[in-house]
Amino acid sequence: MIKPHGGKLIKRILFPEEKEEILKDACKLKHLTLDEEKIRDVKNIGRGVYSPLKGFLNEKDFKEVLYSMRLSNGLLWPIPIVLDISKEEYDKIKGTNIVLLKDTYGKPVAILENPEIFSYNKRDFSQHVFSTTDEKHPGVEDVYKMKELLIGGKIKLLDDEADVFPEYNFSPHETRKIFQDRGWNTVVAFQTRNVPHRGHEFLQKQALKEADGLFIQPVVGKKKQGDFKDEYIIISYEILIRRHYPIDRVLLGILPLKMRYAGPREAVFHAIIRKNFGCTHFIVGRDHAGVGNYYGPFDAQRIFDNFKKEEIGINILKYQEVVYDSRRKIHIFKDDCPPEDRVFFSGTRLREYIKSKKMPPSYIIREEVYNFLAQSLNAFVEDKISGRKKAKEGFVLWFTGLSQAGKTTVANRVYQILKERGLKLERLDGDIVRKSLSAELGFSKEDRDENIKRVAHVAKLLSDRGTGVICSFISPYRKTRDGIRKQVTHFIEVFCNCPLEVCERRDTKGLYEKARRGEIQNFTGISDPYEPPENPEIELRTDLETIEESTNKVIKYLEEKGFI
């Protein structure tokens, strides 16, 4: 297997007994409070993502990286990984050999040993890393907002929890084992910060021709207004991989990392990181890690020409831009398509299609991915003054019951009331899901079970990010619903209890009648059982209650339990 950068995969995690000893005296230690992005850097150091770094850069390494893109030992390293502090924080911690690093909730995350504190020039930092001092550049803007001093020193993790999308948040140690277990000797990494369009799909499948496996790794972290939210990018890729890829040759993971928009330098940084994860190839496309017009479209590819192959240690796939050939009706690299036949991909135009719920041409995005995004209510990052707010905690309201029991009607009314209160919500309903998450599934017991499991997975991802998710599905099997309860942190089962004969009278489509005549197979309540919940959080007697009475029950429960 490919060696990590520097030859050794770093693991800076305290043993349980060491952790216990530190935490016992935590109140005596001087501490610094780090924001979410800095905590991610701390964990990336400790988990080996930034190998060979063992901590934040000291002054000597910082200057070497800034001016020569190397550490003081000569090893290639393009981006300064630094921790900034104020003069007030310096006065608070000076003279100590161990500094406790806490998150904004006060939770101890790591210790920093033998700190070295030094000053730096922000303009110099910006010019060398970003090739500009223009404050309109988002990376430069962030540097100018940094505090006056930098603190270097080795770190050790107290908290190694993969708390951001844990089911996708693999460490390099874990991915290397996964690749090995799957028999992948060559692995190509694809980085993204967007939902997949057909151009991305073409690139990824081209790359699979050169490797045993494909590691798709979206960057999750701070996003700009109008960007797709991390959870929607992940779900979109899940849909795409399930339907259109050889599933045994693809792994979907995440990279919890702040985009610095450092163009060429950051491309080298991302390549080194993927080598640490165990990848042998890395795709660098047009304008990798770029922003605005600060870098040429292929500067991020050209920078690799400045280094010997062994210095990089990972094969760089320098792919051209992908276009759609309007005459031959195929996706193809730009140079292989006559200029008059080229149709270019536009992220801006794709966003406009999704926001306006207008179906784009099939060569732009897969229909099932579009259906999911277009029907979603919170797919885009909003501005800070939009007035939208998270629930106090994310939750999943799971409406279950027979067809025509009133699930969708009450769920829609609950959604409307919570939306008027300004909560961040998502609505998952059977018809929508069947067009996106489960477009290829039928209605056998196995397929219905699989459909519900997919919905539950999506609901968990969204609720874990502070979204209130409202689901309405027959979901007839108790075992399946109990499985969702174990998976979702705040699962609220809402049983729409309505006698079968009432449901049949409400059925204007005549589905029950067709089922009784044998024209519809596996129909819940007729030819397939419905297993009522034994202890639902909420039971609605939708045959006896008005829509408003049932709705108020649900709202009251959410209020009493502190969810809203």
XYZ file of C-alpha atoms in Angstrom:
564
model
C 0.000 0.000 0.000
C 1.133 3.567 -0.719
C 3.160 5.126 2.088
C 1.757 8.200 3.892
C 3.456 11.546 3.432
C 6.728 11.504 5.331
C 6.639 7.709 5.607
C 4.627 7.369 8.830
C 0.914 7.763 9.474
C 0.500 9.966 12.532
C -1.841 9.042 15.370
C -1.845 11.540 18.230
C -4.591 10.158 20.456
C -4.232 9.736 24.206
C -4.744 6.315 25.760
C -7.757 6.050 28.115
C -5.609 6.154 31.254
C -3.699 9.217 29.958
C -6.967 10.925 29.071
C -8.381 10.203 32.522
C -5.298 11.697 34.158
C -5.536 14.890 32.086
C -9.275 15.341 32.611
C -8.882 14.823 36.354
C -6.777 17.980 36.494
C -8.488 19.802 33.607
C -9.788 22.590 35.843
C -6.183 23.452 36.804
C -4.994 23.735 33.198
C -4.958 26.978 31.265
C -7.097 26.692 28.167
C -7.960 28.136 24.773
C -11.399 27.989 23.169
C -11.373 27.069 19.469
C -14.116 27.497 16.889
C -15.499 24.603 14.836
C -13.048 24.981 11.950
C -9.995 24.993 14.242
C -11.326 21.956 16.096
C -11.437 20.185 12.730
C -7.777 21.060 12.167
C -6.943 19.685 15.627
C -8.716 16.402 14.873
C -7.184 16.150 11.410
C -3.738 16.445 12.980
C -4.495 13.886 15.680
C -6.117 11.369 13.296
C -3.286 11.500 10.745
C -5.067 13.382 7.973
C -2.274 15.991 8.012
C 0.592 13.495 8.387
C 3.462 14.124 9.040
C 2.313 17.089 11.166
C 2.088 16.347 14.879
C 0.729 19.733 15.818
C 0.355 23.347 14.765
C 3.423 24.755 13.023
C 6.162 26.402 15.073
C 7.825 29.579 13.788
C 10.610 27.834 11.879
C 8.270 25.486 10.030
C 5.751 28.278 9.442
C 8.318 30.428 7.645
C 9.645 27.507 5.594
C 6.139 26.560 4.470
C 5.296 30.164 3.667
C 8.383 30.893 1.568
C 9.408 27.488 0.146
C 6.346 25.218 0.515
C 8.413 22.879 2.665
C 8.801 21.971 6.311
C 12.132 22.705 7.976
C 13.208 19.085 7.278
C 12.753 19.686 3.530
C 9.528 17.721 3.157
C 6.985 19.231 0.761
C 4.136 20.994 2.593
C 2.186 23.831 0.921
C -0.328 25.215 3.452
C 0.471 26.652 6.922
C -1.576 24.803 9.540
C -1.612 27.380 12.312
C -3.520 28.390 15.420
C -3.961 32.104 16.057
C -4.367 33.679 19.500
C -4.835 37.191 20.826
C -2.444 39.065 23.101
C -5.006 38.646 25.894
C -4.996 34.880 25.395
C -1.192 34.925 25.344
C -1.121 36.717 28.703
C -3.503 34.087 30.078
C -1.507 31.008 29.005
C 2.129 32.191 29.048
C 4.475 30.176 31.192
C 2.560 26.906 30.888
C 3.825 23.706 29.245
C 0.385 22.251 28.540
C -2.573 24.159 27.127
C -6.026 22.580 27.105
C -7.922 23.096 23.836
C -11.700 23.279 24.217
C -14.562 23.641 21.771
C -17.135 26.413 22.022
C -19.295 24.222 24.274
C -16.481 23.949 26.813
C -15.654 20.332 25.969
C -11.940 19.433 26.223
C -10.774 18.190 22.806
C -6.978 18.095 22.992
C -3.863 19.275 24.753
C -1.129 21.362 23.153
C 2.335 20.658 24.548
C 5.290 23.033 24.933
C 3.687 25.948 23.121
C 5.784 28.334 21.050
C 4.196 31.742 20.500
C 5.329 34.079 17.744
C 4.201 37.027 15.643
C 3.599 37.014 11.887
C 2.825 39.361 9.023
C -0.697 38.926 7.640
C 0.094 40.582 4.346
C 3.097 38.331 3.858
C 0.990 35.289 4.765
C -1.654 36.239 2.202
C 0.717 37.032 -0.641
C 2.641 33.770 -0.417
C -0.273 31.395 0.190
C -2.946 33.028 -1.993
C -0.769 35.004 -4.430
C -2.781 38.124 -3.582
C -3.427 40.562 -0.762
C -6.862 41.489 -2.074
C -9.288 41.368 0.851
C -12.090 40.310 -1.501
C -10.407 36.919 -1.746
C -12.116 34.758 0.941
C -8.836 33.220 2.096
C -7.168 36.605 2.441
C -10.224 37.958 4.213
C -9.926 35.133 6.763
C -6.217 35.819 7.317
C -6.870 39.504 7.973
C -9.465 38.483 10.566
C -6.970 36.288 12.413
C -5.641 37.280 15.828
C -2.278 38.925 16.359
C -0.137 35.920 17.328
C 0.374 32.278 16.350
C 0.918 29.380 18.731
C 2.748 26.236 17.658
C 3.170 22.939 19.432
C 2.405 19.237 19.279
C -1.147 18.156 20.106
C -2.712 15.023 21.559
C -6.407 14.284 21.211
C -8.644 13.803 24.219
C -11.716 13.527 22.005
C -11.400 11.375 18.891
C -15.137 11.294 18.132
C -15.983 11.600 14.449
C -18.932 13.823 15.317
C -19.467 15.237 11.805
C -21.383 12.659 9.726
C -19.751 9.798 11.686
C -20.862 7.077 9.252
C -18.805 8.777 6.511
C -16.055 10.337 8.626
C -13.261 7.806 8.162
C -9.749 8.303 9.483
C -6.790 7.448 7.199
C -6.194 4.363 9.338
C -9.771 3.231 8.603
C -9.754 3.916 4.855
C -6.488 2.078 4.422
C -8.016 -0.989 6.061
C -11.189 -0.676 3.947
C -9.140 -0.453 0.729
C -7.072 -3.442 1.798
C -10.127 -5.525 2.759
C -11.718 -4.775 -0.624
C -8.572 -5.771 -2.464
C -8.043 -2.319 -3.963
C -4.372 -1.893 -4.838
C -5.029 1.356 -6.685
C -7.534 3.946 -5.518
C -8.438 7.247 -7.159
C -9.710 10.111 -4.989
C -12.253 12.645 -6.174
C -12.782 15.832 -4.181
C -15.965 17.846 -4.478
C -17.883 20.626 -2.770
C -21.031 20.332 -4.898
C -23.833 17.937 -5.726
C -22.947 15.634 -8.641
C -23.784 16.567 -12.201
C -23.204 14.406 -15.266
C -19.798 16.004 -15.905
C -18.601 14.840 -12.474
C -20.002 11.381 -13.180
C -18.095 11.195 -16.472
C -14.827 12.188 -14.768
C -15.271 9.652 -11.979
C -16.045 6.806 -14.345
C -13.047 7.707 -16.511
C -10.894 7.559 -13.391
C -12.281 4.131 -12.492
C -10.736 2.840 -15.718
C -7.331 3.543 -14.162
C -7.868 2.172 -10.635
C -9.473 -0.635 -8.654
C -11.583 1.702 -6.530
C -12.990 5.222 -6.395
C -13.013 7.250 -3.162
C -15.476 10.138 -3.465
C -14.756 12.566 -0.644
C -16.797 15.785 -0.406
C -15.236 18.548 1.659
C -17.555 19.451 4.532
C -17.195 22.646 6.486
C -17.838 26.333 6.189
C -19.803 27.191 3.057
C -20.801 30.389 1.256
C -24.386 31.580 0.895
C -26.051 29.766 -1.997
C -23.797 26.692 -1.767
C -25.364 23.270 -1.362
C -25.437 22.091 2.249
C -23.158 19.201 3.166
C -25.949 16.745 4.006
C -27.632 17.265 0.623
C -24.356 16.677 -1.209
C -23.899 13.385 0.650
C -27.460 12.203 0.013
C -27.218 13.139 -3.683
C -24.090 11.032 -4.029
C -25.758 8.131 -2.216
C -28.576 8.224 -4.775
C -26.159 8.432 -7.717
C -23.832 5.660 -6.524
C -26.691 3.294 -5.751
C -28.233 3.631 -9.217
C -25.371 4.294 -11.624
C -22.037 3.009 -10.255
C -20.485 -0.409 -9.618
C -21.211 -0.153 -5.901
C -18.445 -2.588 -4.902
C -15.854 -0.269 -6.435
C -16.895 3.008 -4.799
C -16.530 4.363 -1.271
C -18.206 7.598 -0.161
C -16.536 9.465 2.695
C -16.101 13.039 3.849
C -13.207 15.370 4.519
C -13.986 17.734 7.431
C -11.916 20.629 6.236
C -12.205 24.325 5.657
C -11.722 25.347 2.037
C -9.003 27.967 1.934
C -9.382 28.778 -1.801
C -5.601 28.809 -2.206
C -5.763 27.410 -5.736
C -2.486 25.709 -6.773
C -1.054 25.430 -3.257
C -4.256 23.940 -1.955
C -4.331 21.390 -4.792
C -0.978 20.063 -3.555
C -2.324 20.042 0.020
C -5.371 18.036 -1.038
C -3.208 15.552 -2.958
C -0.995 14.940 0.086
C -4.057 14.415 2.271
C -5.455 11.786 -0.155
C -2.101 9.995 -0.144
C -2.432 9.794 3.641
C -5.881 8.228 3.213
C -4.263 5.505 1.087
C -5.192 6.734 -2.393
C -2.753 6.183 -5.252
C -4.355 8.677 -7.689
C -5.941 12.092 -7.255
C -8.054 13.990 -9.778
C -7.139 17.637 -10.265
C -9.553 19.288 -12.640
C -10.170 22.755 -13.910
C -9.756 25.570 -11.319
C -9.231 23.216 -8.382
C -9.683 25.093 -5.077
C -9.954 28.337 -7.004
C -12.220 31.306 -6.527
C -13.053 34.263 -8.759
C -10.311 35.110 -11.252
C -7.339 34.903 -8.895
C -5.835 31.840 -10.596
C -5.665 30.541 -14.136
C -8.059 27.654 -14.892
C -5.213 25.106 -15.012
C -2.711 26.626 -12.546
C -3.621 23.921 -10.029
C -2.511 21.273 -12.524
C 0.669 23.043 -13.592
C 2.027 23.444 -10.052
C 2.709 19.699 -9.878
C 5.231 20.083 -12.702
C 7.486 21.894 -10.199
C 8.039 18.779 -8.079
C 9.643 15.403 -8.557
C 7.209 12.503 -8.689
C 8.590 11.032 -5.463
C 8.047 14.348 -3.654
C 4.316 14.185 -4.340
C 4.096 10.414 -4.076
C 0.609 10.169 -5.577
C -0.363 10.068 -9.256
C -2.062 13.266 -10.388
C -4.795 12.850 -12.990
C -4.884 16.141 -14.871
C -8.237 15.933 -16.554
C -9.561 18.452 -19.022
C -12.901 20.135 -18.666
C -15.873 17.881 -19.456
C -18.486 19.064 -21.978
C -21.587 17.602 -23.570
C -21.332 16.926 -27.301
C -24.690 18.166 -28.580
C -24.318 16.382 -31.940
C -23.159 12.951 -30.744
C -25.201 13.162 -27.506
C -22.303 12.085 -25.277
C -20.200 13.486 -22.464
C -16.616 14.003 -23.505
C -13.449 15.941 -22.751
C -13.417 19.431 -24.224
C -10.554 18.885 -26.695
C -12.300 15.815 -28.129
C -15.381 17.814 -29.055
C -15.688 20.276 -31.963
C -16.111 23.846 -30.620
C -19.513 24.290 -32.279
C -20.884 21.156 -30.515
C -19.676 21.952 -26.982
C -22.221 22.459 -24.210
C -20.540 23.534 -20.961
C -21.635 22.719 -17.438
C -22.613 25.596 -15.179
C -23.067 25.250 -11.429
C -24.980 28.528 -11.377
C -27.411 27.327 -14.020
C -27.908 24.003 -12.205
C -28.767 25.852 -8.990
C -31.303 27.957 -10.905
C -32.993 24.821 -12.277
C -33.252 23.331 -8.783
C -34.449 26.516 -7.083
C -37.102 27.099 -9.752
C -38.070 23.385 -9.734
C -37.627 23.327 -13.494
C -36.414 19.975 -14.847
C -33.031 20.446 -16.569
C -31.951 18.517 -19.675
C -30.962 14.932 -18.840
C -27.338 15.544 -19.841
C -26.897 17.954 -16.909
C -27.998 15.886 -13.888
C -29.559 12.494 -13.214
C -33.338 12.731 -12.871
C -33.518 11.042 -9.462
C -30.844 13.369 -8.026
C -32.711 16.374 -9.398
C -36.028 15.100 -7.973
C -34.550 14.826 -4.484
C -32.952 18.285 -4.564
C -35.889 20.053 -6.200
C -38.332 18.669 -3.625
C -36.021 19.476 -0.697
C -36.751 22.546 1.345
C -33.306 23.409 2.760
C -30.737 22.285 0.186
C -28.941 25.664 0.041
C -26.929 27.624 2.582
C -28.936 30.703 3.534
C -27.708 34.121 4.533
C -27.455 34.840 8.251
C -30.384 37.251 8.253
C -32.865 34.940 6.540
C -34.783 34.424 9.782
C -34.696 30.634 9.461
C -33.701 28.848 12.648
C -32.875 25.330 13.720
C -35.102 23.404 16.049
C -33.701 23.292 19.586
C -32.644 19.777 18.599
C -33.166 17.950 15.338
C -36.012 15.456 15.392
C -37.859 13.009 13.155
C -41.660 12.946 13.224
C -42.592 9.577 11.725
C -46.260 9.367 10.719
C -47.320 5.739 10.233
C -50.678 4.115 9.499
C -52.827 2.549 6.804
C -53.328 4.145 3.416
C -55.958 6.923 3.775
C -55.454 7.073 7.570
C -54.596 10.793 7.317
C -50.808 10.640 7.600
C -49.998 13.012 4.754
C -52.836 15.422 5.589
C -51.832 15.887 9.226
C -48.096 15.845 8.448
C -48.556 18.608 5.876
C -50.516 20.714 8.370
C -47.860 20.222 11.065
C -45.211 21.203 8.532
C -47.123 24.366 7.621
C -47.449 25.496 11.256
C -43.782 24.839 12.061
C -42.721 26.580 8.853
C -44.715 29.664 9.885
C -42.753 29.638 13.149
C -39.533 29.865 11.126
C -38.110 26.403 11.866
C -35.678 24.655 9.550
C -37.655 21.677 8.255
C -37.614 18.918 5.683
C -40.610 16.996 4.423
C -40.243 13.384 3.211
C -43.306 11.772 1.682
C -43.831 8.497 -0.162
C -44.368 9.863 -3.665
C -41.338 12.160 -3.503
C -39.059 9.448 -2.160
C -40.153 6.950 -4.814
C -38.952 9.365 -7.517
C -35.517 9.909 -5.983
C -34.179 7.701 -3.197
C -36.003 4.543 -4.310
C -36.794 5.000 -7.978
C -35.723 1.433 -8.840
C -37.618 -0.337 -6.029
C -40.934 -2.165 -6.327
C -43.510 -2.996 -3.644
C -42.452 -6.408 -2.378
C -41.849 -6.737 1.368
C -38.096 -6.629 0.759
C -38.325 -3.527 -1.445
C -40.657 -1.718 0.941
C -38.281 -2.479 3.806
C -35.350 -1.171 1.774
C -37.288 1.979 0.876
C -37.998 2.746 4.533
C -34.383 2.088 5.514
C -33.206 4.611 2.902
C -35.686 7.196 4.149
C -34.538 6.606 7.733
C -30.906 7.093 6.722
C -31.713 10.428 5.072
C -33.874 11.508 8.030
C -31.015 10.743 10.409
C -28.493 12.756 8.370
C -30.821 15.752 8.288
C -31.968 15.603 11.919
C -28.374 15.250 13.118
C -27.770 18.664 11.525
C -30.546 20.322 13.518
C -33.374 19.883 11.006
C -36.892 18.860 11.966
C -37.778 16.064 9.558
C -41.440 15.193 8.937
C -41.972 11.778 7.342
C -45.247 10.120 6.321
C -45.076 6.488 5.250
C -47.308 3.471 5.744
C -44.202 1.644 7.072
C -46.266 -1.406 8.041
C -43.652 -3.516 9.812
C -42.969 -2.959 13.497
C -39.452 -4.397 13.325
C -38.481 -1.901 10.616
C -39.847 1.061 12.584
C -38.086 -0.128 15.737
C -34.866 -0.281 13.731
C -35.323 3.372 12.773
C -35.900 4.259 16.430
C -32.504 2.771 17.313
C -30.835 4.652 14.477
C -32.329 8.137 14.965
C -31.527 10.119 18.128
C -34.894 11.879 18.458
C -37.431 9.574 16.813
C -41.090 10.465 17.407
C -43.534 7.831 16.206
C -46.944 9.255 15.298
C -49.539 6.522 14.857
C -52.481 7.596 12.702
C -54.986 5.120 14.097
C -57.956 4.748 11.761
C -60.121 1.633 11.254
C -59.708 -0.189 7.958
C -63.360 0.348 6.980
C -62.997 4.126 7.395
C -59.821 4.138 5.286
C -61.657 2.198 2.577
C -64.530 4.708 2.548
C -62.030 7.562 2.101
C -60.291 5.858 -0.824
C -61.330 7.896 -3.870
C -58.783 6.103 -6.105
C -60.354 2.717 -5.468
C -57.055 1.100 -4.458
C -58.575 -0.956 -1.638
C -61.252 -2.233 -3.985
C -58.645 -3.258 -6.557
C -56.636 -4.963 -3.829
C -59.686 -6.953 -2.698
C -60.216 -8.071 -6.319
C -56.583 -9.224 -6.435
C -55.535 -6.594 -8.969
C -52.952 -5.113 -6.573
C -50.636 -7.483 -4.735
C -49.050 -6.965 -1.284
C -51.492 -4.182 -0.386
C -51.233 -3.220 3.278
C -54.371 -4.012 5.248
C -55.756 -6.392 2.602
C -53.148 -8.854 1.343
C -50.287 -7.726 3.570
C -50.422 -6.998 7.314
C -50.091 -3.662 9.090
C -48.459 -4.062 12.511
C -49.622 -1.197 14.776
C -47.078 0.491 17.077
C -47.124 -0.824 20.634
C -45.923 2.372 22.338
C -46.001 5.325 19.949
C -45.032 8.746 21.278
C -48.243 10.152 19.788
C -51.461 8.386 18.818
C -53.968 10.201 16.631
C -57.521 8.921 16.250
C -57.974 10.361 12.792
C -61.427 8.826 12.425
C -62.686 10.761 15.466
C -60.502 13.912 15.527
C -60.521 16.868 13.172
C -57.340 17.680 11.271
C -56.726 20.626 13.622
C -57.220 18.486 16.741
C -54.716 15.896 15.488
C -52.294 18.620 14.437
C -52.484 20.341 17.825
C -51.631 17.064 19.565
C -48.396 16.849 17.611
C -47.477 20.515 18.154
C -48.214 20.232 21.876
C -45.951 17.186 22.174
C -43.072 18.999 20.457
C -43.514 21.980 22.779
C -43.731 19.898 25.939
C -40.619 17.903 25.031
C -38.656 21.057 24.244
C -38.137 20.473 20.532
C -39.771 23.787 19.585
